[in-house]
PDB file of C-alpha atoms in Angstrom:
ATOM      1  CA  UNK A  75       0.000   0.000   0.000  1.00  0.00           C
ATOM      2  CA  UNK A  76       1.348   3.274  -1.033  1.00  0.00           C
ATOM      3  CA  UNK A  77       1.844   6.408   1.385  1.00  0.00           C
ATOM      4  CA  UNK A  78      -1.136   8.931   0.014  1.00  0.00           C
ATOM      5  CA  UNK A  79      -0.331  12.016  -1.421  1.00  0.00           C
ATOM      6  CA  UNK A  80       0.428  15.199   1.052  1.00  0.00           C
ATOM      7  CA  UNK A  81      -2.158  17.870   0.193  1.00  0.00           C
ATOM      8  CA  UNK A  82      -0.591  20.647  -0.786  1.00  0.00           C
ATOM      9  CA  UNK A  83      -2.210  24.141  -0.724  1.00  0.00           C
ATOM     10  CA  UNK A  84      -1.159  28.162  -1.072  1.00  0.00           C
ATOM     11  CA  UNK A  85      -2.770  30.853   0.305  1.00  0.00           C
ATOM     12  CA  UNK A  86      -2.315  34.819   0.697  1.00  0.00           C
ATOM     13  CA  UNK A  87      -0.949  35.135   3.714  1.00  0.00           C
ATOM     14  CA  UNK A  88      -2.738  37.848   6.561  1.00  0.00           C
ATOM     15  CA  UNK A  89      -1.562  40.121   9.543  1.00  0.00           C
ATOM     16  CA  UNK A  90      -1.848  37.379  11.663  1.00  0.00           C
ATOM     17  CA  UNK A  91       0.733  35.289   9.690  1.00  0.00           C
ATOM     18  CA  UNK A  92       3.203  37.718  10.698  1.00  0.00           C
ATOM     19  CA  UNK A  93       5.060  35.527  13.391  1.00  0.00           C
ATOM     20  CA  UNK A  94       5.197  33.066  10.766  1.00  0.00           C
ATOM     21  CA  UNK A  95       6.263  35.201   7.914  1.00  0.00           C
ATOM     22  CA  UNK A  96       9.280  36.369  10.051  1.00  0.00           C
ATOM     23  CA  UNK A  97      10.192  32.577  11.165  1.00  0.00           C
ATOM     24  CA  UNK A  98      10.330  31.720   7.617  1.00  0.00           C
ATOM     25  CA  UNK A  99      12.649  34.726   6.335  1.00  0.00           C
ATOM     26  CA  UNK A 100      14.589  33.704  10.026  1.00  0.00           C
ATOM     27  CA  UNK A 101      15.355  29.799   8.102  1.00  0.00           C
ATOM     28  CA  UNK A 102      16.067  31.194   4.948  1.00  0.00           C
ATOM     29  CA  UNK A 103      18.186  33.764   5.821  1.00  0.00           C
ATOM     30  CA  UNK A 104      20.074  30.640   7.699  1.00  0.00           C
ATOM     31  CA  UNK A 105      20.302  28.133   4.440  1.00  0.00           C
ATOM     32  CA  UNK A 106      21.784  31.379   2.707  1.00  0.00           C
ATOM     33  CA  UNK A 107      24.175  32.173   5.115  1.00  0.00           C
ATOM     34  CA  UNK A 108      22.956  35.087   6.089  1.00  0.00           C
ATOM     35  CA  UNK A 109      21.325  34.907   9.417  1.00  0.00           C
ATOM     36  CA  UNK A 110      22.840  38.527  10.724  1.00  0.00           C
ATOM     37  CA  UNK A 111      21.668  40.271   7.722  1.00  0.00           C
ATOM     38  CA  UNK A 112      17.839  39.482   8.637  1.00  0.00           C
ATOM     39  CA  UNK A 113      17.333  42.099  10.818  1.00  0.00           C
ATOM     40  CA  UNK A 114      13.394  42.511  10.561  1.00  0.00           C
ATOM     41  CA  UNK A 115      11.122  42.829  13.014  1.00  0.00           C
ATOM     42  CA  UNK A 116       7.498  41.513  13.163  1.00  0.00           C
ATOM     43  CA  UNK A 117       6.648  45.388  13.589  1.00  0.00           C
ATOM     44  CA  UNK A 118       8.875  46.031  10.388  1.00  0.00           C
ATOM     45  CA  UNK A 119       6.686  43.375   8.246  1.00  0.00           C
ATOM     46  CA  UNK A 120       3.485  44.432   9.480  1.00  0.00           C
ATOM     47  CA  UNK A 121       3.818  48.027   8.346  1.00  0.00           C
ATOM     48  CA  UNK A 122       5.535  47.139   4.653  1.00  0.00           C
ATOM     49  CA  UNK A 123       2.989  44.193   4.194  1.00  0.00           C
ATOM     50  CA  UNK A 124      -0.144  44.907   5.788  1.00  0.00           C
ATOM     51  CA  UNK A 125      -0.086  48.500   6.393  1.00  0.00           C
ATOM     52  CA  UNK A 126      -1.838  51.345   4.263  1.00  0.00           C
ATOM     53  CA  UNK A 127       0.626  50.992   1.406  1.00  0.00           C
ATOM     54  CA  UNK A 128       2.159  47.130   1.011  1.00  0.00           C
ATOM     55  CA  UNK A 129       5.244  47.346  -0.565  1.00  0.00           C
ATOM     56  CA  UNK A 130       5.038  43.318  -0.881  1.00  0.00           C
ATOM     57  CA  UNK A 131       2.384  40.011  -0.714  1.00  0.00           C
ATOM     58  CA  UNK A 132       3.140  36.858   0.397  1.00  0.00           C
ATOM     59  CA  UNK A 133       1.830  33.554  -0.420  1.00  0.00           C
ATOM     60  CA  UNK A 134       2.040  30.700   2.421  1.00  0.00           C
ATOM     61  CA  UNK A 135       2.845  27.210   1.433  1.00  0.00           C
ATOM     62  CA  UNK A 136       1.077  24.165   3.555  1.00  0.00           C
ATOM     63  CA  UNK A 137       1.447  20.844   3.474  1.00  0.00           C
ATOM     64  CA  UNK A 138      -1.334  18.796   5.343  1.00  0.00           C
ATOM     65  CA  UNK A 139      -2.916  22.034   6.584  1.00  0.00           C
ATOM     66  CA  UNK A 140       0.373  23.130   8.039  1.00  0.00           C
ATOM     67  CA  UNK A 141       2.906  25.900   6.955  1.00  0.00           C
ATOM     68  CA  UNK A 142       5.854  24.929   5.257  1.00  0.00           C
ATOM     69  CA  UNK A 143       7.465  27.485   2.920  1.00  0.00           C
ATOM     70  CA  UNK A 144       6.663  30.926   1.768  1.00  0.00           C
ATOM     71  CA  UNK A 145       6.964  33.568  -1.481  1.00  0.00           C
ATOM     72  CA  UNK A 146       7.409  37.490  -1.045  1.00  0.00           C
ATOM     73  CA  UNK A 147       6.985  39.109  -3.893  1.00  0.00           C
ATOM     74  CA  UNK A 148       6.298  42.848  -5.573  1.00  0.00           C
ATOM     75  CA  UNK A 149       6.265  44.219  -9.108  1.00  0.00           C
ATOM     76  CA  UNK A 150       8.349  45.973 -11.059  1.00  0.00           C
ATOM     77  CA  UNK A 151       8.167  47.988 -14.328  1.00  0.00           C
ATOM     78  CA  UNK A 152       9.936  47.065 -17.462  1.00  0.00           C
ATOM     79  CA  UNK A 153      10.010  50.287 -19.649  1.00  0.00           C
ATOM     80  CA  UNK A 154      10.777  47.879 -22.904  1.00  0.00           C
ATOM     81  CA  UNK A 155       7.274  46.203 -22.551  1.00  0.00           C
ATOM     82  CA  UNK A 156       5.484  48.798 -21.171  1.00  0.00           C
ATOM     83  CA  UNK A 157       4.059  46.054 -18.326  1.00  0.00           C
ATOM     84  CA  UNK A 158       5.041  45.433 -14.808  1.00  0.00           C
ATOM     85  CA  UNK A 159       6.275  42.799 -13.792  1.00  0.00           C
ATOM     86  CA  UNK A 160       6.362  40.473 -11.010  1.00  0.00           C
ATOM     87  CA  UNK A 161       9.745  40.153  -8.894  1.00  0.00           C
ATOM     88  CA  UNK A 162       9.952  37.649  -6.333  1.00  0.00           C
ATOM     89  CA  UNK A 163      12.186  38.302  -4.008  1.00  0.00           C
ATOM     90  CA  UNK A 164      12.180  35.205  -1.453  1.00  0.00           C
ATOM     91  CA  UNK A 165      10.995  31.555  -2.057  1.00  0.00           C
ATOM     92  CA  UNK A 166      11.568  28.836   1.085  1.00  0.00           C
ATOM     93  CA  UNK A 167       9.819  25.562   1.456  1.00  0.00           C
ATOM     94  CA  UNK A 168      11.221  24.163   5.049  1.00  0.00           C
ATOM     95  CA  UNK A 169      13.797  21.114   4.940  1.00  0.00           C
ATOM     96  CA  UNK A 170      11.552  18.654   5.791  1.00  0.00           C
ATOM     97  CA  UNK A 171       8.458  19.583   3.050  1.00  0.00           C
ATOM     98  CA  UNK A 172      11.118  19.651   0.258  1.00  0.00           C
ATOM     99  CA  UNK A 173      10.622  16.969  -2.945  1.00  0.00           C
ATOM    100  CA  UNK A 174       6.689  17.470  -2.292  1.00  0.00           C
ATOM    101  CA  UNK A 175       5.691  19.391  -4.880  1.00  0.00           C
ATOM    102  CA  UNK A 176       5.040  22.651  -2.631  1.00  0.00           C
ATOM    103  CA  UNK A 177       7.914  24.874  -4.760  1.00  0.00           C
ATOM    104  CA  UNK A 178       6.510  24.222  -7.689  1.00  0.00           C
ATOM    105  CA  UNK A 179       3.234  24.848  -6.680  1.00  0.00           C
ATOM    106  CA  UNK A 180       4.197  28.193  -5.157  1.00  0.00           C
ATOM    107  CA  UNK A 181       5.628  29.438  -8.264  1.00  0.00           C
ATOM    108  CA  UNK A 182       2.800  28.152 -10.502  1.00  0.00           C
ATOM    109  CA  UNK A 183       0.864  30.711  -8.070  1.00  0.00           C
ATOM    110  CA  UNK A 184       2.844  33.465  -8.742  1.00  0.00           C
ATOM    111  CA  UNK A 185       3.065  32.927 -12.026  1.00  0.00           C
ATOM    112  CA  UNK A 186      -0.741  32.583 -12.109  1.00  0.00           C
ATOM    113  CA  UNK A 187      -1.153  35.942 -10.740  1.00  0.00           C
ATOM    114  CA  UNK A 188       1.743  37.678 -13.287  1.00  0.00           C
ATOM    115  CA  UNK A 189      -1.099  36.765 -15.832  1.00  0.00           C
ATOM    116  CA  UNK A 190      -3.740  37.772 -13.962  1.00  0.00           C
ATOM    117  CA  UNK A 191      -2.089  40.594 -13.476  1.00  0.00           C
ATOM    118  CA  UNK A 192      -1.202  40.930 -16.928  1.00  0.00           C
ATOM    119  CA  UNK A 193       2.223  41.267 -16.241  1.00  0.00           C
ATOM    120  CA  UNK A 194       5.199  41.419 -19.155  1.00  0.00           C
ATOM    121  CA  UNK A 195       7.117  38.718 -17.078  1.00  0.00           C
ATOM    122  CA  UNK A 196       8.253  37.034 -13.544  1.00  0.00           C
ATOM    123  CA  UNK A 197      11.652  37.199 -12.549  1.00  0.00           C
ATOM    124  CA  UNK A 198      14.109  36.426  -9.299  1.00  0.00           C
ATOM    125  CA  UNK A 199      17.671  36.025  -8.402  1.00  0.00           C
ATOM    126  CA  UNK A 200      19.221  33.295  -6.967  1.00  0.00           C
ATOM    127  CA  UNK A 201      22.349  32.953  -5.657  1.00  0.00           C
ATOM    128  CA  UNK A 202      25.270  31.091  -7.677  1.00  0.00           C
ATOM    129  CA  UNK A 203      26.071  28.549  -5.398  1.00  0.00           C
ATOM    130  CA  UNK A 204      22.705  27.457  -4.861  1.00  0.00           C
ATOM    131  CA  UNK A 205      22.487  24.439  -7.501  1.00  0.00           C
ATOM    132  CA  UNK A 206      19.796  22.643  -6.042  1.00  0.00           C
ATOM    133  CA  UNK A 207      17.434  26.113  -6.565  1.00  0.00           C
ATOM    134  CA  UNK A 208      19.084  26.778  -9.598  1.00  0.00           C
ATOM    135  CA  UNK A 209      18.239  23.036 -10.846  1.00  0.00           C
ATOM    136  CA  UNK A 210      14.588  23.518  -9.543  1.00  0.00           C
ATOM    137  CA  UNK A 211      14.245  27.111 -11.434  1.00  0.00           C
ATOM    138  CA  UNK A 212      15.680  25.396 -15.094  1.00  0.00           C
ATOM    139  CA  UNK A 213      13.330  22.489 -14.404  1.00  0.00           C
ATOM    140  CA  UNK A 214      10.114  24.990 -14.248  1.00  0.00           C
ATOM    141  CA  UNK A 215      11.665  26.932 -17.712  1.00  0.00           C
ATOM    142  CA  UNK A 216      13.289  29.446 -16.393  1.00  0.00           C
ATOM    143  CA  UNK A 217      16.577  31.324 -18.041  1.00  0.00           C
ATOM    144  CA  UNK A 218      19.236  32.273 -16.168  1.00  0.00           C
ATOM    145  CA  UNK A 219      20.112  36.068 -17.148  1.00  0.00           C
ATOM    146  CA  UNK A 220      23.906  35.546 -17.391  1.00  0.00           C
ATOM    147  CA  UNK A 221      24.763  38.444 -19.057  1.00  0.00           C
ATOM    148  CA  UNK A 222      23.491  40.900 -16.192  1.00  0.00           C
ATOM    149  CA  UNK A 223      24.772  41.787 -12.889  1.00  0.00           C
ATOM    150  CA  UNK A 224      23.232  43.191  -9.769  1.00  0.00           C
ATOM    151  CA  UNK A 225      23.920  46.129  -8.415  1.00  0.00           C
ATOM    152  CA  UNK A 226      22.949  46.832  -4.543  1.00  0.00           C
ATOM    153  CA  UNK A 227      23.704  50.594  -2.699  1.00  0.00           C
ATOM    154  CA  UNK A 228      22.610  49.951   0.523  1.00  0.00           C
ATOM    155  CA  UNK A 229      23.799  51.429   4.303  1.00  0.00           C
ATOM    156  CA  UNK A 230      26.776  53.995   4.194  1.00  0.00           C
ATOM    157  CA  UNK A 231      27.217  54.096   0.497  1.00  0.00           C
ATOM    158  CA  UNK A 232      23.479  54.220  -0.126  1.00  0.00           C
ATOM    159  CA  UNK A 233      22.936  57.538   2.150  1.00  0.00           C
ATOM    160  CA  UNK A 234      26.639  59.104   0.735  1.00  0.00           C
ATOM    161  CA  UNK A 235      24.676  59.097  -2.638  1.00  0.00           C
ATOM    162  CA  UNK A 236      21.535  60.525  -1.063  1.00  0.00           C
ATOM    163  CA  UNK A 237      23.401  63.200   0.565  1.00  0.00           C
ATOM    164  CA  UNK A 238      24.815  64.265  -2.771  1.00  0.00           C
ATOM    165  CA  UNK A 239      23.496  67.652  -3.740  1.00  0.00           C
ATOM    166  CA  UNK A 240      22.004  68.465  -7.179  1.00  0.00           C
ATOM    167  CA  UNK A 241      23.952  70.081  -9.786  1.00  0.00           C
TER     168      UNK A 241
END
């Protein structure tokens, strides 16, 4: 007798899922190896997410009725289509609900709401060493954009700019 199916299911995430929103960036932020750069507080989320202006969504993943990963995501604009588009800036399915499906069926979400949405396309980074994401991502169809960079100001260097007076 075979081991049923987990059931799988994705739903916007509410103020409530705060806690639980911050937890998941918390694990993530540890597989990357950057624990002491996620510095956000459960205040911090609930203004950008859920306050008069969201700067982001976020989808929750579940497996059996119980959270196991997340997306964050925004859009962008690309001036050569004339669309937005949708950026997503975190995906995490937890350790133990990996080879499930739940990935996948987190970015079939998003990329069911980039059409909704009528967005010009639905992009993310990932970082270099991260083959297993980077396998996942070429499974789905996605390119990797090889032949751009990112650029980040942030902290010292970002306010130095700012400070700049206008010609």
């Amino acid at each position: 007798m075979s081991t049923p199916s987990p059931l799988l299911s994705i739903r916007p995430a509410t103020v409530d899922d705060v806690p639980l929103i911050r937890a998941l960036i918390g694990e993530l932020a540890e597989y990357e190896r950057l624990a002491d750069a996620a510095v956000a507080t459960d205040a911090d989320l609930r203004a950008q997410l859920f306050g008069p202006a969201p700067a982001a969504e976020v989808l929750i993943g579940e497996v059996d009725g119980e959270p196991a990963g997340f997306a964050l995501f925004f859009h962008n604009f690309s001036t050569f289509l004339g669309k937005r588009g949708l950026y997503l800036e975190d995906l995490f399915v937890r350790p133990a609900a990996r080879g499930v499906g739940l990935g996948k069926h987190l970015m079939a979400a998003l990329a069911r709401i980039a059409v909704q949405r009528d967005c010009g396309r639905f992009e993310w980074s990932v970082l270099d060493w991260n083959a297993p994401a980077i396998g996942f991502y070429r499974r789905i169809g996605a390119v990797g954009m090889d032949e751009w960079t990112v650029h980040r100001l942030e902290g010292e260097a970002l306010h130095a700019l700012a400070s700049h007076d206008a010609l």
